[in-house]
Each structure stands twice: as C-alpha cells, then as structure tokens.
Coordinates of C-alpha atoms in Angstrom, one line a residue:
X113 CA 0.0 0.0 0.0
X114 CA 1.5 3.4 -1.0
X115 CA 2.4 5.9 1.7
X116 CA 0.0 8.7 2.3
X117 CA 1.5 12.1 3.1
X118 CA -0.2 15.5 3.7
X119 CA 1.6 18.8 3.3
X120 CA -0.1 21.7 5.2
X121 CA 1.3 25.0 3.9
X122 CA 1.3 27.5 6.8
X123 CA 3.3 29.9 4.6
X124 CA 6.7 31.5 4.9
X125 CA 8.1 35.0 4.4
X126 CA 11.8 35.4 4.6
X127 CA 14.3 38.1 3.5
X128 CA 14.8 36.0 0.3
X129 CA 11.8 33.9 -0.2
X130 CA 8.0 34.4 -0.1
X131 CA 5.4 31.6 0.2
X132 CA 2.1 33.4 0.9
X133 CA -0.5 33.0 -1.8
X134 CA -0.4 33.7 -4.7
X135 CA 3.3 32.8 -4.1
X136 CA 4.4 29.2 -3.7
X137 CA 7.9 28.9 -2.3
X138 CA 10.3 25.9 -2.3
X139 CA 9.2 24.2 0.9
X140 CA 6.1 22.4 -0.4
X141 CA 7.6 21.7 -3.8
X142 CA 10.9 20.3 -2.5
X143 CA 9.1 18.4 0.2
X144 CA 6.9 16.7 -2.3
X145 CA 9.8 16.1 -4.6
X146 CA 12.0 14.4 -1.8
X147 CA 9.1 12.1 -0.9
X148 CA 8.4 11.2 -4.6
X149 CA 12.1 10.6 -5.1
X150 CA 12.2 8.1 -2.3
X151 CA 8.8 6.6 -3.1
X152 CA 7.4 7.4 -6.6
X153 CA 4.1 5.8 -5.6
X154 CA 3.5 8.0 -2.5
X155 CA 0.1 9.7 -2.4
X156 CA 0.8 13.3 -1.5
X157 CA -2.0 15.8 -0.6
X158 CA -1.4 19.5 -0.4
X159 CA -3.6 22.2 1.1
X160 CA -3.1 25.6 2.7
X161 CA -3.6 26.7 6.2
X162 CA -6.5 28.9 5.0
X163 CA -8.2 25.9 3.5
X164 CA -7.8 24.1 6.8
X165 CA -9.3 27.0 8.7
X166 CA -12.3 27.1 6.3
X167 CA -13.5 23.6 7.4
X168 CA -11.4 22.7 10.4
X169 CA -13.4 19.7 11.7
X170 CA -13.4 18.1 8.2
X171 CA -9.7 18.6 7.6
X172 CA -8.6 17.4 11.1
X173 CA -10.6 14.2 10.7
X174 CA -9.0 13.7 7.2
X175 CA -5.5 14.3 8.6
X176 CA -5.7 11.3 10.9
X177 CA -5.7 9.0 7.9
X178 CA -2.3 9.9 6.7
X179 CA 1.0 8.2 7.4
X180 CA 2.8 11.6 7.7
X181 CA 1.7 15.2 8.1
X182 CA 4.2 18.0 7.2
X183 CA 3.5 21.5 8.5
X184 CA 5.4 24.4 6.8
X185 CA 5.8 27.6 8.8
X186 CA 8.0 30.6 9.3
X187 CA 7.5 34.3 8.9
X188 CA 10.8 36.2 9.4
X189 CA 9.7 39.3 7.6
X190 CA 6.6 41.0 9.0
X191 CA 3.9 41.9 6.5
X192 CA 0.2 42.0 5.7
X193 CA -1.1 39.8 3.0
X194 CA -4.1 39.9 0.7
X195 CA -3.8 36.3 -0.4
X196 CA -3.6 34.5 3.0
X197 CA -2.9 34.6 6.7
X198 CA 0.2 32.7 7.9
X199 CA -0.3 30.0 10.5
X200 CA -0.2 31.2 14.1
X201 CA 1.8 29.6 16.9
X202 CA -1.4 28.8 18.8
X203 CA -2.9 27.0 15.8
X204 CA 0.3 25.0 15.2
X205 CA 0.4 23.8 18.8
X206 CA -3.4 23.0 19.0
X207 CA -3.6 21.2 15.6
X208 CA -0.5 19.2 16.0
X209 CA -1.8 17.9 19.4
X210 CA -5.1 16.9 17.8
X211 CA -3.3 14.7 15.2
X212 CA -2.4 11.5 17.0
X213 CA -1.4 8.7 14.7
X214 CA 0.5 10.2 11.7
X215 CA 4.2 11.1 11.9
X216 CA 4.3 14.8 12.4
X217 CA 7.1 16.9 10.8
X218 CA 7.6 20.7 11.1
X219 CA 9.5 22.3 8.2
X220 CA 10.6 25.9 7.5
X221 CA 12.3 28.9 9.0
X222 CA 10.3 28.6 12.2
X223 CA 12.6 25.7 13.2
X224 CA 15.8 27.8 13.0
X225 CA 14.7 31.3 13.8
X226 CA 11.5 31.0 15.9
X227 CA 8.1 32.3 15.4
X228 CA 8.0 35.8 14.1
X229 CA 4.8 37.4 15.4
X230 CA 5.0 40.9 14.1
X231 CA 7.5 43.7 13.5
X232 CA 8.7 45.3 16.7
X233 CA 8.6 42.1 18.6
X234 CA 11.2 39.5 19.4
X235 CA 10.7 36.1 17.7
X236 CA 9.2 33.3 19.8
X237 CA 11.6 30.3 20.1
X238 CA 9.5 27.2 19.4
X239 CA 11.0 24.9 22.1
X240 CA 7.5 23.9 23.3
X241 CA 6.8 22.6 19.7
X242 CA 9.5 20.0 20.0
X243 CA 7.2 17.8 22.1
X244 CA 4.4 18.2 19.5
X245 CA 6.4 17.1 16.5
X246 CA 8.4 13.9 15.7
X247 CA 10.9 15.8 13.6
X248 CA 11.7 19.5 12.9
X249 CA 13.8 20.5 9.9
X250 CA 14.9 23.7 8.2
X251 CA 18.3 23.6 6.6
X252 CA 18.6 20.6 4.2
X253 CA 14.9 19.8 5.0
X254 CA 14.6 18.1 1.6
X255 CA 17.4 15.6 2.4
X256 CA 15.9 14.8 5.8
X257 CA 12.5 14.2 4.4
X258 CA 14.0 12.0 1.7
X259 CA 15.6 9.8 4.4
X260 CA 12.4 9.6 6.4
X261 CA 10.4 8.6 3.4
X262 CA 13.1 5.9 2.5
X263 CA 12.5 4.5 6.1
X264 CA 8.7 4.4 5.7
X265 CA 8.1 7.4 8.0
X266 CA 9.4 5.7 11.2
X267 CA 9.7 7.7 14.4
X268 CA 13.0 8.0 16.3
X269 CA 15.4 7.5 13.4
X270 CA 19.0 8.5 14.1
X271 CA 19.6 10.8 11.2
X272 CA 23.1 12.2 10.3
X273 CA 23.7 15.9 9.9
X274 CA 23.0 16.9 6.3
X275 CA 24.1 20.0 4.4
X276 CA 22.1 21.4 1.5
X277 CA 23.3 19.9 -1.8
X278 CA 22.5 21.7 -5.1
X279 CA 22.7 18.5 -7.1
X280 CA 20.1 16.8 -4.8
X281 CA 17.9 19.9 -4.9
X282 CA 18.0 19.7 -8.7
X283 CA 16.3 16.3 -8.5
X284 CA 13.6 17.1 -5.9
X285 CA 12.8 20.5 -7.5
X286 CA 11.8 18.7 -10.8
X287 CA 10.1 15.8 -9.1
X288 CA 8.0 18.1 -6.8
X289 CA 6.9 20.5 -9.5
X290 CA 3.6 18.7 -10.1
X291 CA 2.4 19.5 -6.5
X292 CA 1.4 22.9 -7.9
X293 CA -1.7 21.5 -9.4
X294 CA -3.2 21.2 -5.9
X295 CA -2.6 24.8 -5.0
X296 CA -5.8 26.9 -4.7
X297 CA -4.3 29.6 -7.0
X298 CA -3.4 27.0 -9.7
X299 CA -4.8 28.0 -13.1
X300 CA -5.1 31.5 -11.9
X301 CA -2.4 33.7 -10.5
X302 CA 0.0 31.2 -8.9
X303 CA 3.5 32.5 -8.8
X304 CA 6.4 30.0 -8.1
X305 CA 9.4 31.3 -6.2
X306 CA 12.7 30.0 -7.7
X307 CA 15.8 29.6 -5.7
X308 CA 19.0 30.5 -7.5
X309 CA 21.3 30.3 -4.5
X310 CA 21.3 30.5 -0.7
X311 CA 23.6 32.3 1.7
X312 CA 24.5 36.0 1.8
X313 CA 27.6 37.2 -0.2
X314 CA 28.2 39.7 2.7
X315 CA 28.7 36.8 5.1
X316 CA 32.4 37.6 4.9
X317 CA 31.7 40.8 6.9
X318 CA 28.9 39.5 9.0
X319 CA 25.9 40.8 7.1
X320 CA 23.3 43.2 8.4
X321 CA 22.7 43.1 12.2
X322 CA 19.1 41.9 12.0
X323 CA 19.2 39.6 9.0
X324 CA 19.0 35.8 9.1
X325 CA 20.5 35.3 5.6
X326 CA 24.2 35.3 6.8
X327 CA 23.4 32.4 9.1
X328 CA 23.1 30.2 6.0
X329 CA 26.8 30.6 5.6
X330 CA 28.8 30.8 2.3
X331 CA 26.6 31.1 -0.7
X332 CA 26.0 28.0 -2.8
X333 CA 24.8 28.5 -6.3
X334 CA 22.5 26.3 -8.4
X335 CA 23.6 25.6 -12.0
X336 CA 21.7 27.4 -14.8
X337 CA 20.8 24.1 -16.4
X338 CA 19.2 22.8 -13.1
X339 CA 17.2 26.0 -12.6
X340 CA 16.0 25.8 -16.2
X341 CA 15.0 22.1 -15.7
X342 CA 12.9 23.1 -12.7
X343 CA 11.2 26.0 -14.5
X344 CA 10.5 23.7 -17.4
X345 CA 8.9 21.2 -15.1
X346 CA 6.7 23.9 -13.5
X347 CA 5.8 25.2 -16.9
X348 CA 4.8 21.8 -18.2
X349 CA 2.7 21.4 -15.0
X350 CA 0.8 24.6 -16.0
X351 CA 2.6 27.4 -14.1
X352 CA 2.8 30.7 -16.0
X353 CA 4.1 33.0 -13.4
X354 CA 7.8 32.7 -12.2
X355 CA 9.8 34.9 -9.9
X356 CA 13.6 34.6 -9.3
X357 CA 13.2 35.8 -5.8
X358 CA 14.9 33.3 -3.6
X359 CA 18.4 34.8 -3.1
X360 CA 19.7 37.8 -1.2
X361 CA 21.1 39.5 -4.4
X362 CA 20.3 38.3 -7.9
X363 CA 23.1 40.4 -9.3
X364 CA 25.7 38.3 -7.6
X365 CA 24.4 35.0 -8.9
X366 CA 27.5 32.8 -9.7
X367 CA 29.9 35.7 -9.0
X368 CA 33.5 34.4 -9.0
X369 CA 34.4 36.9 -6.2
X370 CA 32.0 35.6 -3.6
X371 CA 33.9 34.9 -0.4
X372 CA 36.6 37.3 -1.3
X373 CA 34.8 40.7 -1.3
X374 CA 31.9 42.3 0.5
X375 CA 30.5 43.4 -2.9
X376 CA 31.6 40.8 -5.4
X377 CA 31.7 41.7 -9.1
X378 CA 28.6 40.4 -10.9
X379 CA 28.9 37.6 -13.4
X380 CA 27.0 39.1 -16.3
X381 CA 27.3 36.2 -18.6
X382 CA 25.9 33.7 -16.0
X383 CA 22.9 35.9 -15.6
X384 CA 22.5 36.3 -19.4
X385 CA 22.6 32.5 -19.7
X386 CA 20.1 32.1 -16.8
X387 CA 17.4 34.3 -18.5
X388 CA 18.0 32.9 -21.9
X389 CA 17.6 29.4 -20.6
X390 CA 14.4 30.2 -18.7
X391 CA 12.6 31.8 -21.7
X392 CA 13.8 28.9 -23.9
X393 CA 12.1 26.3 -21.8
X394 CA 9.1 28.5 -20.8
X395 CA 8.4 30.6 -23.9
X396 CA 4.9 31.9 -23.0
X397 CA 5.3 32.9 -19.4
X398 CA 2.9 35.6 -18.4
X399 CA 5.2 36.8 -15.6
X400 CA 8.9 36.6 -15.2
X401 CA 10.1 38.8 -12.4
X402 CA 13.0 39.1 -9.9
X403 CA 13.2 40.4 -6.4
X404 CA 16.2 41.1 -4.2
X405 CA 19.2 43.1 -5.3
X406 CA 21.8 44.6 -3.1
X407 CA 22.1 48.3 -3.7
X408 CA 25.7 48.1 -2.8
X409 CA 26.4 45.8 -5.7
X410 CA 24.7 48.3 -8.1
X411 CA 26.7 51.2 -6.6
X412 CA 30.1 49.5 -6.7
X413 CA 29.6 47.8 -10.1
X414 CA 27.7 50.3 -12.2
X415 CA 28.7 49.0 -15.6
X416 CA 27.9 45.3 -14.9
X417 CA 24.6 46.3 -13.1
X418 CA 23.5 48.3 -16.1
X419 CA 24.2 45.4 -18.4
X420 CA 22.2 43.0 -16.1
X421 CA 19.3 45.5 -16.1
X422 CA 19.3 45.4 -19.9
X423 CA 19.4 41.5 -19.9
X424 CA 16.4 41.4 -17.5
X425 CA 14.4 43.9 -19.5
X426 CA 15.0 42.0 -22.7
X427 CA 13.6 38.8 -21.2
X428 CA 11.2 39.6 -18.4
X429 CA 7.7 41.1 -18.2
X430 CA 7.2 44.7 -17.2
X431 CA 6.3 45.8 -13.6
X432 CA 9.4 44.1 -12.3
X433 CA 11.1 45.2 -9.0
X434 CA 14.6 45.1 -7.7
X435 CA 14.0 45.3 -4.0
X436 CA 16.8 47.3 -2.3
X437 CA 17.5 46.6 1.4
X438 CA 18.6 50.2 2.1
X439 CA 17.3 49.8 5.6
X440 CA 18.3 53.3 6.9
X441 CA 19.5 56.6 5.5
X442 CA 21.1 57.5 8.8
X443 CA 24.9 57.1 8.5
X444 CA 25.2 56.3 12.2
X445 CA 22.6 53.5 11.9
X446 CA 24.3 52.2 8.7
X447 CA 27.7 51.9 10.5
X448 CA 26.4 50.4 13.8
X449 CA 24.3 47.8 12.0
X450 CA 26.8 46.9 9.2
X451 CA 24.2 47.9 6.5
X452 CA 24.9 47.7 2.8
X453 CA 25.0 51.4 1.7
X454 CA 25.3 54.9 2.9
X455 CA 22.6 57.3 1.7
X456 CA 24.6 58.8 -1.2
X457 CA 25.4 55.3 -2.4
X458 CA 21.8 54.2 -2.1
X459 CA 20.6 57.3 -4.1
X460 CA 23.1 56.5 -6.9
X461 CA 21.9 52.9 -7.0
X462 CA 18.3 54.2 -7.5
X463 CA 19.5 56.5 -10.3
X464 CA 21.2 53.6 -12.0
X465 CA 18.2 51.3 -12.1
X466 CA 15.9 54.2 -13.2
X467 CA 18.3 55.1 -16.1
X468 CA 17.3 51.9 -17.9
X469 CA 14.2 50.6 -16.2
X470 CA 11.8 53.5 -15.9
X471 CA 10.4 53.2 -19.4
X472 CA 6.8 52.0 -19.5
X473 CA 6.0 48.5 -20.7
X474 CA 3.0 47.0 -22.4
X475 CA 1.1 46.1 -19.2
X476 CA 1.0 49.8 -18.0
X477 CA 3.9 49.7 -15.6
X478 CA 7.6 50.7 -15.9
X479 CA 9.9 47.8 -16.8
X480 CA 12.2 47.6 -13.8
X481 CA 12.2 49.8 -10.7
X482 CA 13.9 49.7 -7.4
X483 CA 11.9 49.0 -4.3
X484 CA 13.0 50.6 -1.0
X485 CA 13.1 48.8 2.3
X486 CA 13.5 50.6 5.6
X487 CA 13.9 48.8 8.9
X488 CA 13.3 50.6 12.3
X489 CA 14.4 49.7 15.8
X490 CA 18.1 49.1 14.8
X491 CA 21.1 50.1 16.9
X492 CA 21.8 53.8 17.0
X493 CA 18.3 54.9 16.0
X494 CA 17.3 58.3 17.1
X495 CA 14.8 61.0 16.0
X496 CA 17.4 62.0 13.4
X497 CA 17.0 58.6 11.8
X498 CA 13.4 59.3 10.9
X499 CA 14.2 62.7 9.6
X500 CA 17.1 61.3 7.5
X501 CA 14.8 58.7 5.9
X502 CA 12.2 61.2 5.0
X503 CA 14.8 63.6 3.6
X504 CA 16.3 60.8 1.6
X505 CA 12.9 59.9 0.0
X506 CA 12.2 63.6 -0.6
X507 CA 15.4 63.8 -2.7
X508 CA 14.4 60.7 -4.7
X509 CA 11.0 62.5 -5.5
X510 CA 12.7 65.8 -6.2
X511 CA 15.0 64.2 -8.7
X512 CA 12.1 62.7 -10.6
X513 CA 13.2 59.2 -9.8
X514 CA 10.7 56.3 -9.5
X515 CA 10.6 53.6 -6.8
X516 CA 7.9 50.9 -7.0
X517 CA 7.2 50.9 -3.3
X518 CA 8.5 51.8 0.1
X519 CA 8.4 49.1 2.8
X520 CA 8.6 50.4 6.3
X521 CA 9.1 47.7 8.8
X522 CA 9.9 47.4 12.5
X523 CA 12.7 45.0 13.2
X524 CA 11.9 41.5 14.2
X525 CA 14.8 40.1 16.3
X526 CA 15.9 36.5 15.7
X527 CA 18.3 34.3 17.5
X528 CA 21.8 34.1 16.1
X529 CA 21.6 37.7 14.8
X530 CA 23.3 40.7 16.6
X531 CA 19.9 42.3 17.1
X532 CA 18.8 39.3 19.3
X533 CA 20.4 40.8 22.4
X534 CA 18.7 44.1 21.9
X535 CA 15.3 42.8 20.8
X536 CA 12.5 45.3 20.6
X537 CA 13.8 47.8 23.2
X538 CA 14.6 50.5 20.6
X539 CA 11.4 50.3 18.6
X540 CA 9.3 50.4 21.8
X541 CA 11.2 53.5 22.9
X542 CA 10.6 55.2 19.5
X543 CA 7.0 53.9 19.0
X544 CA 5.4 57.4 18.9
X545 CA 8.1 58.7 16.5
X546 CA 7.6 55.7 14.2
X547 CA 3.8 56.2 14.0
X548 CA 4.2 59.9 13.0
X549 CA 7.0 59.1 10.6
X550 CA 5.1 56.4 8.9
X551 CA 2.1 58.6 8.3
X552 CA 4.3 61.4 6.9
X553 CA 6.0 58.9 4.5
X554 CA 2.7 57.7 3.2
X555 CA 1.3 61.3 2.7
X556 CA 4.4 63.1 1.5
X557 CA 6.2 60.4 -0.5
X558 CA 4.0 57.4 -1.3
X559 CA 1.0 59.3 -2.6
X560 CA 2.9 61.6 -5.1
X561 CA 5.1 58.7 -6.1
X562 CA 2.2 56.4 -6.9
X563 CA 0.6 59.3 -8.9
X564 CA 3.8 59.5 -11.0
X565 CA 4.1 55.7 -11.3
X566 CA 0.5 55.1 -12.6
X567 CA -1.1 58.4 -13.5
X568 CA -4.9 58.7 -13.9
X569 CA -6.3 56.9 -16.9
X570 CA -3.3 54.5 -17.0
X571 CA -4.5 51.0 -18.1
X572 CA -3.2 48.2 -16.0
X573 CA -3.4 45.0 -18.0
X574 CA -4.1 41.5 -16.8
X575 CA -5.3 42.2 -13.3
X576 CA -6.5 39.1 -11.3
X577 CA -9.7 39.7 -9.4
X578 CA -8.9 38.1 -6.1
X579 CA -11.1 39.0 -3.3
X580 CA -14.5 40.6 -2.3
X581 CA -14.1 43.4 0.3
X582 CA -16.2 45.9 2.1
X583 CA -17.9 48.0 -0.6
X584 CA -16.0 46.5 -3.5
X585 CA -13.5 44.0 -5.0
X586 CA -9.7 43.7 -5.0
X587 CA -7.6 42.9 -8.0
X588 CA -3.9 43.1 -8.8
X589 CA -1.5 42.0 -11.5
X590 CA 0.7 38.9 -10.9
X591 CA 4.3 39.7 -10.0
X592 CA 6.7 41.3 -7.6
X593 CA 4.9 43.8 -5.4
X594 CA 1.9 44.4 -7.6
X595 CA -0.2 47.5 -7.2
X596 CA -3.4 46.7 -5.3
X597 CA -6.5 47.9 -7.2
X598 CA -9.8 48.6 -5.5
X599 CA -12.9 48.2 -7.7
X600 CA -15.6 50.1 -5.9
X601 CA -18.3 47.7 -6.9
X602 CA -19.0 44.0 -6.5
X603 CA -17.9 41.6 -9.2
X604 CA -17.1 38.0 -9.8
X605 CA -13.7 36.9 -8.5
X606 CA -11.1 34.6 -10.2
X607 CA -11.2 36.4 -13.5
X608 CA -8.6 38.4 -15.3
X609 CA -9.4 41.9 -16.4
X610 CA -7.8 45.2 -17.6
X611 CA -8.2 48.2 -15.2
X612 CA -8.2 51.9 -15.8
X613 CA -6.8 53.9 -12.8
X614 CA -9.2 56.6 -11.6
X615 CA -7.9 57.7 -8.2
X616 CA -4.9 57.1 -5.9
X617 CA -4.5 56.1 -2.3
X618 CA -1.2 56.0 -0.4
X619 CA -0.3 52.4 -1.5
X620 CA -3.2 51.4 -3.8
X621 CA -5.4 52.8 -6.6
X622 CA -9.1 52.9 -7.3
X623 CA -10.1 51.8 -10.8
X624 CA -12.7 50.3 -13.0
X625 CA -12.4 47.4 -15.5
X626 CA -12.1 48.2 -19.1
X627 CA -13.7 47.8 -21.6
X628 CA -17.0 48.7 -19.8
X629 CA -20.0 46.9 -21.1
X630 CA -22.5 49.8 -20.7
X631 CA -25.6 47.7 -20.8
X632 CA -24.6 45.3 -18.0
X633 CA -22.2 47.6 -15.9
X634 CA -23.0 47.7 -12.2
X635 CA -24.6 50.9 -11.0
X636 CA -21.7 51.5 -8.5
X637 CA -19.2 51.1 -11.4
X638 CA -20.9 53.9 -13.3
X639 CA -21.2 56.1 -10.1
X640 CA -17.4 55.7 -9.5
X641 CA -16.4 57.3 -12.8
X642 CA -15.2 60.9 -12.3
X643 CA -16.8 63.5 -14.4
X644 CA -19.9 61.3 -14.8
X645 CA -22.7 63.1 -13.1
X646 CA -25.4 61.4 -11.1
X647 CA -27.9 62.5 -13.7
X648 CA -25.9 61.0 -16.4
X649 CA -25.8 57.7 -14.5
X650 CA -29.5 57.7 -14.0
X651 CA -30.1 58.5 -17.7
X652 CA -27.9 55.5 -18.7
X653 CA -29.7 53.2 -16.3
X654 CA -33.2 54.4 -17.5
X655 CA -32.3 54.1 -21.2
X656 CA -30.5 50.7 -21.2
X657 CA -30.2 48.8 -23.3
X658 CA -28.3 51.3 -25.5
X659 CA -28.1 50.2 -29.1
X660 CA -24.9 51.8 -30.3
X661 CA -22.0 54.1 -29.4
X662 CA -23.8 57.1 -30.8
X663 CA -26.5 56.6 -28.1
X664 CA -23.8 56.2 -25.5
X665 CA -22.1 59.5 -26.5
X666 CA -25.4 61.4 -26.1
X667 CA -25.2 60.5 -22.4
X668 CA -21.5 60.2 -21.7
X669 CA -18.8 62.6 -22.8
X670 CA -16.9 61.3 -25.9
X671 CA -13.5 61.5 -24.1
X672 CA -14.8 59.3 -21.3
X673 CA -16.1 56.8 -23.8
X674 CA -12.7 56.5 -25.4
X675 CA -10.6 56.5 -22.3
X676 CA -12.7 53.8 -20.7
X677 CA -13.3 51.9 -24.0
X678 CA -17.1 51.8 -23.3
X679 CA -18.9 49.2 -25.4
X680 CA -22.6 48.4 -26.0

C-alpha cells in the first residue's frame, strides 16, 4: 500500500523567499519532490492553512488517515497579505496535538529562527513545539524528508547531519513540480518562487545586524541548467508566473568573487545565460520577475549592473522590481548595523536602475524599478534617523526618480543575529516617532510617487480579481509587489481583467475594469467614474439597453467613452 502524506502550507516569508498566496515557495515543492524521489508511488495531498481553517473539523478528521503530516511555517519578515494569513503559533500547537497517529514533521524557517509574530517584537523560540512534532527541519529539510520517506516514516530515526546539496535539490525540484496542481491559485495567479542560491555574499563581513541570511553561511549557487529544468517542469505542469526571488542578491548569482569581497563583481554572462535558458524552456510565461538586489552591488559595479538590467528587461515582463534593502538613510545606523549602503550610495543605485528601467511597458507599468526597504528599531536609531529617511525619499522624489514601493518595517529580532540581544527595546522606545513618521512617509512620498508611477487613466493590463471586500472588490497583477486595485463595486472573482486607474490612495489605486459593457455595468461602477454626473448615470440606467455608441455618446462625454473603452 503506498504511503500517504499530507503537506499543510502555513506559509513563509523570509528576506529572500515568499510563500504566501499567490506565491508558492520551495518548501512544499521540494518536500513533495523528496518524498516522490524516495517513493514514486506515494500519495501526497497539499492544502493551505486557509483551506484548513475554512473547514477545520473536516480537515482534522481527514489528517488522521495519513502516514505523515508535514507543516510548513516561518514568517521572518513582517507583513500584511491579501492572499492568505500565515499560521499562528497557537494554531500550530493546537492542531499538532489533535493529530495523534500520523508522523508529524515541522519544516521551515520557524525551526531555526523561531516564530515571528510581528514587526517590533522578538521572535518566539518554538521549544515547546519539540514535544508536539516527531521531527523538525529547516536547513537541508529536503534531504531529511527523503531519508524519512526511505525509512517508511518511522519515528526516532537516528539521522546524520546533512548540508544542502545543489545536485540533490535539482532532483527534488523537478520531481516536486507537479504538486502545484493542488494549490488553490493554480490555473489563476499562482507564482512560483525560484531559488538561484542560498547564503549571503556579505557573510564575509557578517551581514546586516538583523538579518538571518548570513546564518546560511557561504553562498552555494545552483547551476543554470538545473534552474531551467525546474522552470521547465513547472511550466509543463501549468505554471505561467515565475519569480527569481529566492536569493539575497540576484546580481551576484554565480559571481566568482563571492567569499573574497563584500561586494563581489557580478557575473554578467551567467545571468544572461540564466534568463535565456528560462525563456527557452518556458516561452509563453505571463510573468517573469525578480526580487532582491543589493544596492551596494549596483553602486560598486555600475557597468555590470546596467548590463544586467538590460538583460532582465530583454527577457522579463514589465512591472518588475529590484527590492533594495537600504534599511536606513542615517549614516550612524548604517555603520552600527553593518548595513549595505550609505545614503549617497543608495541614491546613486536608485538612479542607475531608473536610467534603464523607468520606461513603461505593455502592461501599463515601468519595466524595472527599485523598491526601498526601511527597517526601524536598529542600533543607533534616534529622532534624526526618521528625519534622514524622510529627507532621503524627498530627494528621490525631487530628482524625478521612481521607486515601485517603500516598505517600512519594525525590526523582528531572531536568535543568532546581533539584534537578538537588543530585541525590541529601541522600537518600543521610539513607538510614537515611528507612528508619526510612517504617516508622513505615506502622505508626502508614497502618494505623489504612486501618482507618477501610474497616472490617472493608465490602463493596468491582466489584473487578477482576487477578493471581495467591504464595498467593492480587490484585484492586482501577478508579479513582484503588484499594485493593489480597489474596484468600488461587487464583481465575480477569479477572473482576469484590464483596469483603468481613476484615483490614488497611499499604496493602492481605485479603478474600473475596461472595456466597460455599458448595458450590463453595475450601477456602482458607473457612479465611481469621475466627471460622470449622477444625472448621467440615471439616464444610462433608464435608457438601457443602449443600441450603439452614438446613443452612449449622447449621455456620456466622448473623451470618457474613449478612455474607458465603453462598449454596448
């Protein structure tokens, strides 16, 4: 009888790696691949923590029938998510205790770094979880799961210490690709996170004070061919959205100077080969994006960075983001926390990306922009830190530069990092300052930046309608840090539409779908269109069905008909 395994995805969010829907990270895929490599006939069931919550009694009863239940968990980067809610410590403890017979395995960052609750809090070390699980794995989790599966999921195995092995990962990544068909976002906006390497190139100088990436040690790179094989397997399984997001700095992929310099010189040809190989095996991807880039690499290696940007733009889809971990524009904080760049270097890195990436692409967004991350509660932070960050972003705005988004986080302290000893003491002390500063950043920087990024009447193509909300519906494109669109009317979800931007919030926009079918358009849709009077809306509603565009133009100004692509 084949082994029966269940993977419960409680989601992960790390400095390099996102696994909250619509993203699917490596943990579920590699776990499934490791088990299928050991036992090709194993029956593996995947579902998310949100699915479990939706019908708890049913799923808990179902779980008792498996030979092994694997939980994935670990949020090391605080955030709010439209697509799902990561598993809570209380849920993990309660549910694991209600599952009696199956072997229970905990996988993910939670095992090494604890349970990140929220920014501004110290991580919870999951010692109490040890009695609730038979095994707990993070590093080399795929190898441990393979060994357990080979031994028919026995308890109390004496397992050796394994290191992560790129050649083994190449096998499980391909084997596990088909698990994507069980994801609730499959055949919709599912984005698979691809790992190009692990470990931080700045490990030679210790890395940033708060970051867990240097704890992975010296970077180990995956081969281009192995990454392409994984993408091909995902593509053949039906995936159409790919992000090269699982690495601290894509621009140092396969750099020959890693381990020798803090800012190793990029290997341009390796990155060119990587992108060419991906589009060769997956020619009709709807999304191909990146994520993390070290602004220090861009600053110290301008020529190579410009060439890499051009390679990315040649092969990717627009709306791409190179997320910059600037963290602070206060030189004191930069020095005390061993951060990557001083403010003048960070500004130059933003200029470099803008010089080639700011042109607008076919889907309504600029091709490739930097994103800016700020972290608060670090050593040396004072009132001057908040002023320095605001002044820095004012200069970005003043120069006419674009950034896709500004992430403002409160530090989450993890064991093994220099910030662990300090914890949340600094952010608690500066709580009032942080609140005022965040409000000013949203009002003074985010809003005018978003208006420049997507002006009124911009058409955002291929937005996925994801969720009903209070008074309307939420949609967004697939990709890295997509712009959230609020449609101020109810509509069917799980559809793909084009949207015209009408108004701007601090971090989202209000829009309506286009083309507008005037004879079936919801009343609230019509009422949300600026320049369309209440009387005009009433006239349209009374006279529907309208027979042709001439009748439409008698009620709605011609320019609006054209901008919104109104149809009968």
